[in-house]
Amino acid sequence: MIRGMTASSSPAGARERAAQLRAELERHNRLYYAEAAPEISDREFDALLRELQELEAAHPELAAADSPTRRVGGEPLEGFRTVKHAVPMLSLDNTYSLEEMREFDARVRKALGEETVEYVLEPKVDGVSVSLRYERGVLALAATRGNGKEGDDITANVRTIRAVPLRISSDAPVLEVRGEAYLGRAAFVWLNAERERAGEPLFANPRNATAGSLKQLDPKVVAARPLSAVFYATGELNGVAFETQAEMLRELARLGFPVAKLWWTCRGIEDVIVRAEELQRREGELDYEMDGAVVKVNSFRRWRQLGTTAKAPRYAMAYKYSHEQAQTVLKGITLQVGRTGVLTPVAELEPVELAGSTISRATLHNEDEIRRKDIRVGDTVVIEKAGEVIPAVVSVAAERRPPGAVPFDLPAHAGGKCPVCGGDISRDPEAAAWRCENLDCPAQIRGRIEHFVSRKAMDIEGFGEAIIEALAGETRLRETVDDGLFGARTEEKILPPAVRDVADLYALTPEAIELRRPNRAADAKKQSMKLATKLCAAIEASKGNELWRLLHGLGIPNVGEGLARKLAGELGSLDAVMAADEETLARIPDVGGIVAGSIREFFRHERNRAVIEKLRRAGVRFDRVERAAETANPDGVFFGKRVVLTGTLAAFTREAAQEELRRRGARVVGTVGKTTDLVVAGEAAGSKLEKARALGIPVMDEAEFRRNLDESGS
Ligand code: AMP
Ligand code: ZN
């Protein structure tokens, strides 16, 4: 410390050294918290801080509000002063349902008159919200959200948070930034361990610990708690302006504010949904708890156009991920092979009640997630059901782990082979998944056919699980033969798979199907043949299907039913979709960069192109597009209406009813809300009907529905 001693012995030297130390300390803070790239150890940091403290003690005239020494906490306070927020801190509308996310997007598009809206998707941080006010680059005030209009002045406490810069390189008269204070996962564990040692009550969760800390009147206590913070918004701004959320986030990061490590700009709501799902999978990469994602319109000009309600902005929506939970025992892990070959680990559970149904299986996502959560067979696990998502294992009750439980290792578990075909498996680093490499794997073929014939794709009736399995795999056939010489005897024949890809379906003959019918032995030969012929006819009839059904059925990653309809409507033929470059695709409403990329990627594969050529040769139509709303009668009862179907209709399947409505220009939506125009309620309609009644939305029963369908033609 010779250097410090000599430099600081004169008052001018002391001032200079203090300034140097402050700049150094803030720089290292920033490297540590905002950039996660520290250059010096904690010890070296503490030594610099101590030097500055000693310097300020020896020269009290050097003390400054923005000095890093203030982070250790000043004098205890009597209480918190109330401060008014110049710009209110609003709440967010939220939903658990993807359908409502799409409705949010529809409202935004309508209000803006835009076909595709650019959004930012970011984590919804589950901390304690704070607003920081910088005046000419110096932290002048930190406040809690309070009731949104007024909060508490917690500046002394927030100053102790090392992730919060005390000074930033901006000379704007006012720059308010908003975000969440939080306790990181490791910090929380450490803090509770300390409290346990000291015999103090433990905190229930990081959020409570953070809220409790920020309400401490003694800043020294707060300083001893390793709080952190992350920022995602601004409040009052004067002398500085941003045009988009993305620009603002980048600028905050540049100024030294920690911002979320995972956030994306997305074109259209389908891209948003892909990212929201990715965020949920990658939650473990964040150091804080997250209770969902927030989607915000990117452009601030559009924010002003959309405005806010009294409570929440119209340009943003929180998509919450959770939560009904239950505990049960993980009896085993099976590996399912899907249509893309991915080996998905599935939890086999001791059956348990959850959100009104009995659950005996749940998803484990992938190998990385199992490792991260350290889930082992035999463990007592917590399962969760979130909205429409399938149940998932979210954590382990580690204290109830039986002795001898071993960490999960997917390739070892699978014995190094595909559990279905015995083929090689390999790890796909991008998807965090193991895949069966054998494209002829019966499980993959089965998955592709199941998807192709499903209701929301080619909708071919008569395909049960068992017949699909029989067509895609080898069939053992027992036949009684009588050659007249030795009398009747049973012979066993093995038939090869009849279908290797979806195009092979169109080459099936009634005879080929009949030989593989699972109930063959039980039915009379004539009856069996009749059923096989019927299935064959249904396959034949599907050749004339609308293009969107085919597009969806092909199983292009990220292309669901809705998007398939859009692509079909916009481009008109499969050849046009195949020929479209990424730019053309990305211009279509709801098709963002990600989706455009996966469509291109799909058609680049030789194998997929070959299947398509086979479909063409078989006579499958590639260009049937019905312009439903355009041919619909605009005076019809259903035209332009948002309709919800609920309960069971006697004369229609759900799909058929939807189709009838669409043909008459209606939009069929999944949930009842204020914007719903009409509810069609069949037998045993439940909560949706109740909600419609409560909101005063017109309801039709099946008889009225049919009458109105007839009257409004098709
Ligand atoms: P709620 O309290 O459920 O109405 O949610 C609104 C609150 O979520 C906001 O006031 C913020 O404190 C908080 N929040 C967390 N993460 C974000 C984010 N990325 N963007 C906006 N608000 C967020
Ligand atoms: Zn396989």
Coordinates of C-alpha atoms in Angstrom, one line a residue, residues 75-84 128 130 141-146 150-160 210-222:
E75 CA -26.6 5.2 10.0
P76 CA -29.9 3.5 10.9
L77 CA -33.0 5.3 9.8
E78 CA -36.1 6.2 11.8
G79 CA -38.4 5.2 9.1
F80 CA -38.9 5.5 5.3
R81 CA -39.8 8.7 3.7
T82 CA -42.7 8.5 1.1
V83 CA -41.8 9.5 -2.4
K84 CA -44.1 10.1 -5.4
V128 CA -39.0 -6.8 -5.5
V130 CA -37.4 -0.8 -7.4
L141 CA -33.0 8.2 -5.1
A142 CA -34.2 4.6 -4.9
A143 CA -37.8 3.8 -4.2
T144 CA -40.0 0.8 -3.8
R145 CA -43.1 0.4 -6.0
G146 CA -45.5 0.9 -3.1
E150 CA -46.1 6.4 -4.2
G151 CA -43.3 4.2 -2.7
D152 CA -40.7 4.3 0.1
D153 CA -37.4 6.0 -0.2
I154 CA -35.0 3.1 0.3
T155 CA -31.9 4.8 -1.2
A156 CA -29.6 4.0 1.8
N157 CA -30.5 0.3 1.4
V158 CA -30.2 0.1 -2.3
R159 CA -26.8 1.8 -2.3
T160 CA -25.5 -1.3 -0.5
T210 CA -35.3 -9.6 -0.5
A211 CA -38.4 -7.8 0.6
G212 CA -37.5 -8.2 4.2
S213 CA -34.0 -6.9 3.6
L214 CA -35.1 -3.8 1.7
K215 CA -37.4 -2.9 4.6
Q216 CA -34.5 -3.0 7.1
L217 CA -34.0 0.3 8.8
D218 CA -30.4 -0.5 9.4
P219 CA -28.5 -0.3 6.1
K220 CA -25.6 -2.2 7.6
V221 CA -27.8 -5.2 7.9
V222 CA -28.8 -4.9 4.3

